[in-house]
Coordinates of C-alpha atoms in Angstrom, one line a residue:
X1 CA 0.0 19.2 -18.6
X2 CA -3.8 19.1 -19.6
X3 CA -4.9 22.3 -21.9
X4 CA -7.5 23.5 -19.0
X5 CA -5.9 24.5 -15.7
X6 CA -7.9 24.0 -12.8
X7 CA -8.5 27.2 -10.6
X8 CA -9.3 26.0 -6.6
X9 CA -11.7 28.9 -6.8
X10 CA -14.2 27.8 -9.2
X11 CA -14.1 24.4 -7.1
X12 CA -17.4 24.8 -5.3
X13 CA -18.1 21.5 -3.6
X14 CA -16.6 19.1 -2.1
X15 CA -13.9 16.0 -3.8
X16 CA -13.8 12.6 -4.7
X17 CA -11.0 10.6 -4.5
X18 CA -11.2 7.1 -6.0
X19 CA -8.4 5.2 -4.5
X20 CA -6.5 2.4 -5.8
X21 CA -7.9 -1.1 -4.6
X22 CA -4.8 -2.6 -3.0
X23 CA -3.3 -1.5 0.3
X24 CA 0.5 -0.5 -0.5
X25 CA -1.1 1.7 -3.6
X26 CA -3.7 3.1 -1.5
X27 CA -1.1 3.9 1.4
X28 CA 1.5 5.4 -1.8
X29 CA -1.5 7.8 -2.2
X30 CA -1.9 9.2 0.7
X31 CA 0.7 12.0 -0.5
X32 CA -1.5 12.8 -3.7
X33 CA -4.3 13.8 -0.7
X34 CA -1.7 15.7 1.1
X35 CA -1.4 18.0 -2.3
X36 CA -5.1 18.3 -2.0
X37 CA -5.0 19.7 1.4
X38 CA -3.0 22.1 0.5
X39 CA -5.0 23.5 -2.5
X40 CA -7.5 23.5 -0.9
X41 CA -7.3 23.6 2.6
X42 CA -10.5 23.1 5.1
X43 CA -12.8 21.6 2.1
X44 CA -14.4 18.4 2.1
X45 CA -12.0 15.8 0.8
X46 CA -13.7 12.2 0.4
X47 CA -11.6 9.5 -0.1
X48 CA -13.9 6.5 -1.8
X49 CA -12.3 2.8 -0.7
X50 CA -12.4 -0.8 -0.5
X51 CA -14.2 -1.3 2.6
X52 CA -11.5 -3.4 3.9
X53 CA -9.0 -0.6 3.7
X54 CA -11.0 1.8 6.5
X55 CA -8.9 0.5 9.9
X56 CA -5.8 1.1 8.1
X57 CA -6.8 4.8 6.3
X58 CA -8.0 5.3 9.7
X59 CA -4.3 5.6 10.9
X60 CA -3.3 8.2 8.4
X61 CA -0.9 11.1 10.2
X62 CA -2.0 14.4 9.3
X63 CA -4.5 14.1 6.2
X64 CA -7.8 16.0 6.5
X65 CA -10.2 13.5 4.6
X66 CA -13.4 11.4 5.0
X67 CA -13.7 8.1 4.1
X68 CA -16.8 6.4 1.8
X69 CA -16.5 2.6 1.6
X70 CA -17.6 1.6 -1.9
X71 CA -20.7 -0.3 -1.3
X72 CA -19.8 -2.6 -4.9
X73 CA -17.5 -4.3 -2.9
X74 CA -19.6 -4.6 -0.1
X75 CA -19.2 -8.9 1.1
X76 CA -22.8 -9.1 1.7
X77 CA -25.0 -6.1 0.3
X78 CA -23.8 -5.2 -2.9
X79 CA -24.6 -2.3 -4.9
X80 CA -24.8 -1.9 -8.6
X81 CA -23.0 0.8 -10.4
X82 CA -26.2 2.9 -11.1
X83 CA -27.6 2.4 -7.6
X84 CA -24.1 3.9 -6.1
X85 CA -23.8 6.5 -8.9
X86 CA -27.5 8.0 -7.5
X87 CA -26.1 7.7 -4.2
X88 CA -22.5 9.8 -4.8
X89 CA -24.8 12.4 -6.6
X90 CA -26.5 13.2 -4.0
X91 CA -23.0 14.6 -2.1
X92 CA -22.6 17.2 -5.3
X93 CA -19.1 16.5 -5.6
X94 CA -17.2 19.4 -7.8
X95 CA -14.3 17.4 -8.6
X96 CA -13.4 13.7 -8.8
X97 CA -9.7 13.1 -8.9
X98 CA -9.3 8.5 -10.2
X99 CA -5.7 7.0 -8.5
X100 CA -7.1 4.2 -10.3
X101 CA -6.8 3.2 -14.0
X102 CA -10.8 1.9 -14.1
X103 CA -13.0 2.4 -17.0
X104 CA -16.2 1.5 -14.8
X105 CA -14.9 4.4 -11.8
X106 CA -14.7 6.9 -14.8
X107 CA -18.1 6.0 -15.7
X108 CA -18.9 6.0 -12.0
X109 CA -18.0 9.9 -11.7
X110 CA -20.1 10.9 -15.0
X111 CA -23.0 9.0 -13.8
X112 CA -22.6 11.0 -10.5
X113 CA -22.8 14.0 -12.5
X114 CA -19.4 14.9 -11.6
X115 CA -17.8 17.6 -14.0
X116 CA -14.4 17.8 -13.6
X117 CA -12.8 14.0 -13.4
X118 CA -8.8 14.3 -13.6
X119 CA -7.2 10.3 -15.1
X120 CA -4.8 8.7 -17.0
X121 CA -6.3 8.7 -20.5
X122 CA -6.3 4.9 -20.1
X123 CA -8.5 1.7 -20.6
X124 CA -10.5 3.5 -23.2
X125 CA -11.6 6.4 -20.9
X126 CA -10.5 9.3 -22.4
X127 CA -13.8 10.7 -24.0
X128 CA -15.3 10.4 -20.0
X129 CA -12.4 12.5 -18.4
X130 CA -12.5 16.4 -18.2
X131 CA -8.7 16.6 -17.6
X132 CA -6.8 13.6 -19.1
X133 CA -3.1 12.8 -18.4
X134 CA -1.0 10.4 -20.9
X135 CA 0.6 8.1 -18.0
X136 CA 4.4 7.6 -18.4
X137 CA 4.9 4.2 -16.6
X138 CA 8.3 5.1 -15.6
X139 CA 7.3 7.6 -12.8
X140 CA 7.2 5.7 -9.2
X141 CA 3.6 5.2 -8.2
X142 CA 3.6 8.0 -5.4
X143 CA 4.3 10.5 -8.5
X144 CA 2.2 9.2 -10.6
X145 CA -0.9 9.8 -8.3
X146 CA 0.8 13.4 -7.4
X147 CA 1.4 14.3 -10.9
X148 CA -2.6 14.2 -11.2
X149 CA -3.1 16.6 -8.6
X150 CA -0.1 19.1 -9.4
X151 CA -0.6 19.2 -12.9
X152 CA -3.9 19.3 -13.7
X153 CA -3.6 22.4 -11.4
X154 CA -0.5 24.2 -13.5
X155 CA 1.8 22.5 -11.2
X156 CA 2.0 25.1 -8.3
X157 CA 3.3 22.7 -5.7
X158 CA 7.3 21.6 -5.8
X159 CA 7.6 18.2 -4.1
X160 CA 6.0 15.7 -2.0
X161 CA 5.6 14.2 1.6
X162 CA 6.0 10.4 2.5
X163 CA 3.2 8.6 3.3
X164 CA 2.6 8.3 6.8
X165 CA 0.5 6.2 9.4
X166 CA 0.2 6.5 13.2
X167 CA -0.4 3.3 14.8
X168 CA -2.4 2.6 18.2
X169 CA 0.4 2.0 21.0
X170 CA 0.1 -1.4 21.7
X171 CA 1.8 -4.1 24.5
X172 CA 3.5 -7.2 23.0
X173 CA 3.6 -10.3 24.2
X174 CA 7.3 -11.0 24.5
X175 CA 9.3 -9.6 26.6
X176 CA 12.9 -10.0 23.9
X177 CA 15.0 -6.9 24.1
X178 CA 14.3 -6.6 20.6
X179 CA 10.9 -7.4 18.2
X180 CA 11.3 -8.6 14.2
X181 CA 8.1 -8.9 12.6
X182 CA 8.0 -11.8 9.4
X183 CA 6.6 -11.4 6.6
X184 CA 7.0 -14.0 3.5
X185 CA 3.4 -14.7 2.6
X186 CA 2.5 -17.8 1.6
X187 CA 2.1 -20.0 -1.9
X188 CA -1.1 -17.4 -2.7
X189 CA 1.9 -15.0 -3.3
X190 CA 3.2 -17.0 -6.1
X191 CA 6.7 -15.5 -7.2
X192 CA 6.9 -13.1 -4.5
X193 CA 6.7 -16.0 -1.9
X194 CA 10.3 -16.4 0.0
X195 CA 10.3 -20.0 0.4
X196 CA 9.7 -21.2 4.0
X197 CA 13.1 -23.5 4.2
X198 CA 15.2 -20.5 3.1
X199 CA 13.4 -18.0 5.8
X200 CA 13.8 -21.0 8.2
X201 CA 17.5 -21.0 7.5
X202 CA 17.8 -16.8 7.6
X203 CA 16.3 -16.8 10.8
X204 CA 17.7 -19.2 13.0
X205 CA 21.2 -17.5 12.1
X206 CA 19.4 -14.4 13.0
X207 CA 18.1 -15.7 16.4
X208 CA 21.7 -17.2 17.2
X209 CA 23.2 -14.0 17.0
X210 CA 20.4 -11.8 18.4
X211 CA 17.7 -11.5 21.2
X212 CA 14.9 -10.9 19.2
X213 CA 11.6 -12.4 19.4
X214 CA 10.2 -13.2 15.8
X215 CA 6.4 -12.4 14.9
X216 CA 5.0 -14.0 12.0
X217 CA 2.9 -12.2 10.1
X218 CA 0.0 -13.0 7.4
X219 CA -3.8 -13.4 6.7
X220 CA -5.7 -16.4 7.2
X221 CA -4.7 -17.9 3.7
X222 CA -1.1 -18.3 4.9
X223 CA -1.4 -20.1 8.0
X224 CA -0.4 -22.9 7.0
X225 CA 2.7 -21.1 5.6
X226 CA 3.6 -20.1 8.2
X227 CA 2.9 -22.5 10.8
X228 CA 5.2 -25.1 9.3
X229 CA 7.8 -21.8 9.3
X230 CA 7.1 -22.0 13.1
X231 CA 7.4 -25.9 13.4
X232 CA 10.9 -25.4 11.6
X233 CA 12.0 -22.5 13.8
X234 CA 10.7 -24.8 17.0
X235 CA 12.5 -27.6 15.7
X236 CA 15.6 -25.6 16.4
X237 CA 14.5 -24.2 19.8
X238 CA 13.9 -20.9 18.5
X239 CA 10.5 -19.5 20.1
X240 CA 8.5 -17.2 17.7
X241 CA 4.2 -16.0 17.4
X242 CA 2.3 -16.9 14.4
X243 CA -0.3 -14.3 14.1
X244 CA -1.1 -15.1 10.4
X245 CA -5.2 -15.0 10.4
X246 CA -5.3 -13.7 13.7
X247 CA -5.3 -9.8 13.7
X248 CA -7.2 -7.2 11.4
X249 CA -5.4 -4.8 9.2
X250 CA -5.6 -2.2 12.0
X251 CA -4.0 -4.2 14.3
X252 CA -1.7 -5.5 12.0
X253 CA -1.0 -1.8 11.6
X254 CA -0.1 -1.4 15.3
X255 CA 2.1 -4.9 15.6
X256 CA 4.4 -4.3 12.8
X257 CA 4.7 0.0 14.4
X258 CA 5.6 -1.9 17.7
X259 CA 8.3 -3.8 15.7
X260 CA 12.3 -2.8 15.7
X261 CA 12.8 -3.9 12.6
X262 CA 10.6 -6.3 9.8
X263 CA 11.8 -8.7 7.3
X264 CA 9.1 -9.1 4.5
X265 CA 8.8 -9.4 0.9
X266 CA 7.3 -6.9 -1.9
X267 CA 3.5 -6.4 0.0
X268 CA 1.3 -4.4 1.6
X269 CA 3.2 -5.0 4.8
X270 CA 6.4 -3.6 3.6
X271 CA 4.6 -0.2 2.5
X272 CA 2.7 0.0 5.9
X273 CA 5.8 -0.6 7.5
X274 CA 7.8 2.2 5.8
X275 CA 4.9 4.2 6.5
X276 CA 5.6 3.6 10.2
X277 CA 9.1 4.5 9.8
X278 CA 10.1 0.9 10.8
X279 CA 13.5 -0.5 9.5
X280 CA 13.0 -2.7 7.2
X281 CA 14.4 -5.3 4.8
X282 CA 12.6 -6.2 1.6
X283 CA 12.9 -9.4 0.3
X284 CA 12.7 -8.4 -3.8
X285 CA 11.6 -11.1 -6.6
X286 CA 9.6 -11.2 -8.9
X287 CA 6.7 -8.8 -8.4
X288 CA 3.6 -7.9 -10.2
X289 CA 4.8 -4.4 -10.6
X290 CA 8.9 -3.4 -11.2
X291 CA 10.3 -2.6 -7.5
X292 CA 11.4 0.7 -8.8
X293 CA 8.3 1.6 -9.3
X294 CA 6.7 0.6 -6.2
X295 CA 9.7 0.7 -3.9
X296 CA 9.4 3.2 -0.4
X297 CA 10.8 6.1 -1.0
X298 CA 12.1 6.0 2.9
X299 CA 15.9 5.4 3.4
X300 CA 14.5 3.2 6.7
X301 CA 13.6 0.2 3.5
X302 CA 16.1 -1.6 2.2
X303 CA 15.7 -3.7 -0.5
X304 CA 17.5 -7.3 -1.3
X305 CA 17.2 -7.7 -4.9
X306 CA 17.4 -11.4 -6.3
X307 CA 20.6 -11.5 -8.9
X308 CA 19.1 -15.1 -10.1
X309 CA 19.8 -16.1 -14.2
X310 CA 16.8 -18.8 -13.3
X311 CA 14.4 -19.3 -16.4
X312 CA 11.6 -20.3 -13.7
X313 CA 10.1 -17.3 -12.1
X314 CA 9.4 -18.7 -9.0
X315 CA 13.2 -19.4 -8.6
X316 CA 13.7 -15.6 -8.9
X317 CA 13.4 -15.0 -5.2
X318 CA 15.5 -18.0 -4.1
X319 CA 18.6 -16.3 -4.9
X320 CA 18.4 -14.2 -2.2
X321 CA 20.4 -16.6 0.3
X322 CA 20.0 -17.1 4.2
X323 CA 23.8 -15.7 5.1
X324 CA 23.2 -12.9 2.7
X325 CA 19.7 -11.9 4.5
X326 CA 21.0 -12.7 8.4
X327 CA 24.2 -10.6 7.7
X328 CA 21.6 -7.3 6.1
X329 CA 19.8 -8.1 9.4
X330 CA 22.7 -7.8 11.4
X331 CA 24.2 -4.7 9.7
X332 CA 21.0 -3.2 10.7
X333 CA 22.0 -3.0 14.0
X334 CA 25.2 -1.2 13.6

């Protein structure tokens, strides 16, 4: 716990939140914004994102925040550090809380004039942070972004909600008894990629067995991913959508609410998917970060772990065989 406790009272103005720049982290902190509300209910809570991330923070459940897109990641009208720092002062924020690890969003919040600026005491920006935290990189995510709330504040608050998100009703376009949304992402995924032969395999056992109609999910970069998924699941008869490229992460949102069940790897889609409360199966490699840290907390995720002895990383996933991932499927059910 830092030396100086933070008192809600003496927080005048309103808060920054810097979120993290990825969607599964930013989704993992929407509980560390719950705490928030709760210290300091009906003030101005601002959360500061990627501007890409707004249709899906838009579908928060029960979070009293405002969003700011950061305009240095703006695609065509970017803004310098300096020129965004005059333009936070201006909302006289009283407290900046960083989910993310960033020297340059430290230096963002002093150049904003901001005075208290609760971190990890990471990246060599210590000396910039009021209330500094030593990180212990064995906490899960979702506590690690809590922990900076509840203890900089003399930890007054016991435990935590799940994140959650409340998608738009939306009508599919299949008419199956049951929906399974797809996600395996494509070669940009490197060792988290599921290898399209192996899903091909998974789900055709899955569609023999069931009457679910298959959506295949991922952004434009894995089309062609998953298009020759498609070509291998037509090749069998098997009728399923490819909406890789095709929706925004809103609607993505909504599809993958609509679903019955998913089957994806270690993503952004699993987390918005446990955040929906949908069943889901987690196809677990190698990831960037260990699963245990990122895993959903939700009992609705279950995760197939690879048990491979491969030397090539990319061989990691592979272990997880078709039967094995058809059978999970199927026990879903029961």
């Amino acid at each position: 716990m830092p030396k100086k406790v933070i008192e809600p009272s003496n927080i005048s103005g309103p808060i920054l939140v810097i979120l993290p720049r990825f969607i599964g982290d930013a989704i993992n902190s929407l509980p560390a914004i719950e705490l928030l509300n709760d210290l300091y209910p009906g003030k101005k809570i601002y959360l500061l994102i990627r501007p890409y991330m707004r249709e899906v923070l838009q579908r928060a459940e029960g979070y009293d925040f405002e969003l700011i897109e950061d305009a240095r990641y703006h695609s065509r009208e970017r803004t310098g550090l300096y020129s965004f720092a005059k333009t936070l002062k201006v909302l006289r924020f009283s407290m900046a809380v960083l989910l993310r690890g960033s020297f340059k969003d430290a230096a963002l919040t002093k150049l904003a004039g901001i005075r208290n600026v609760i971190g990890y005491a990471q990246n060599g920006r210590r000396p910039l942070l009021s209330h500094p935290l030593k990180l212990n990189e064995c906490h899960h995510y979702i506590f690690r972004y809590c922990r900076l709330v509840n203890d900089t504040h003399g930890k007054p608050l016991d435990s935590f909600s799940l994140p959650r998100l409340k998608a738009n009703d939306i009508e599919l376009t299949h008419g199956a008894p049951q929906a399974t949304a797809v996600y395996i992402g494509g070669k940009n995924k490197a060792t988290r990629h599921y290898p399209v032969h192996l899903a091909a395999n998974a789900l055709a056992k899955i569609a023999a067995q069931t009457s679910t109609h298959l959506y295949l999910l991922g952004d434009s970069s894995e089309y062609t991913d998953t298009e020759e998924l498609l070509q291998l699941l037509a090749a069998q008869n098997i009728t399923a959508t490819n909406l890789a490229g095709k929706t925004s992460l809103g609607e993505l949102v909504d599809i993958i609410a609509a679903m019955d069940t998913m089957i994806t790897i270690d993503s952004g889609p699993m987390h918005i998917a446990a955040a929906c409360n949908v069943p889901t199966l987690a196809l677990v490699g190698l990831g960037t970060s260990p699963f245990s840290l990122v895993a959903p907390l939700t009992s609705q995720c279950q995760a197939i772990t690879s048990h491979s002895t491969s030397l090539d990383e990319a061989e990691i996933i592979c272990a997880i065989k078709p039967e094995y991932l058809a059978e999970r499927y199927l026990n879903l059910f029961k």
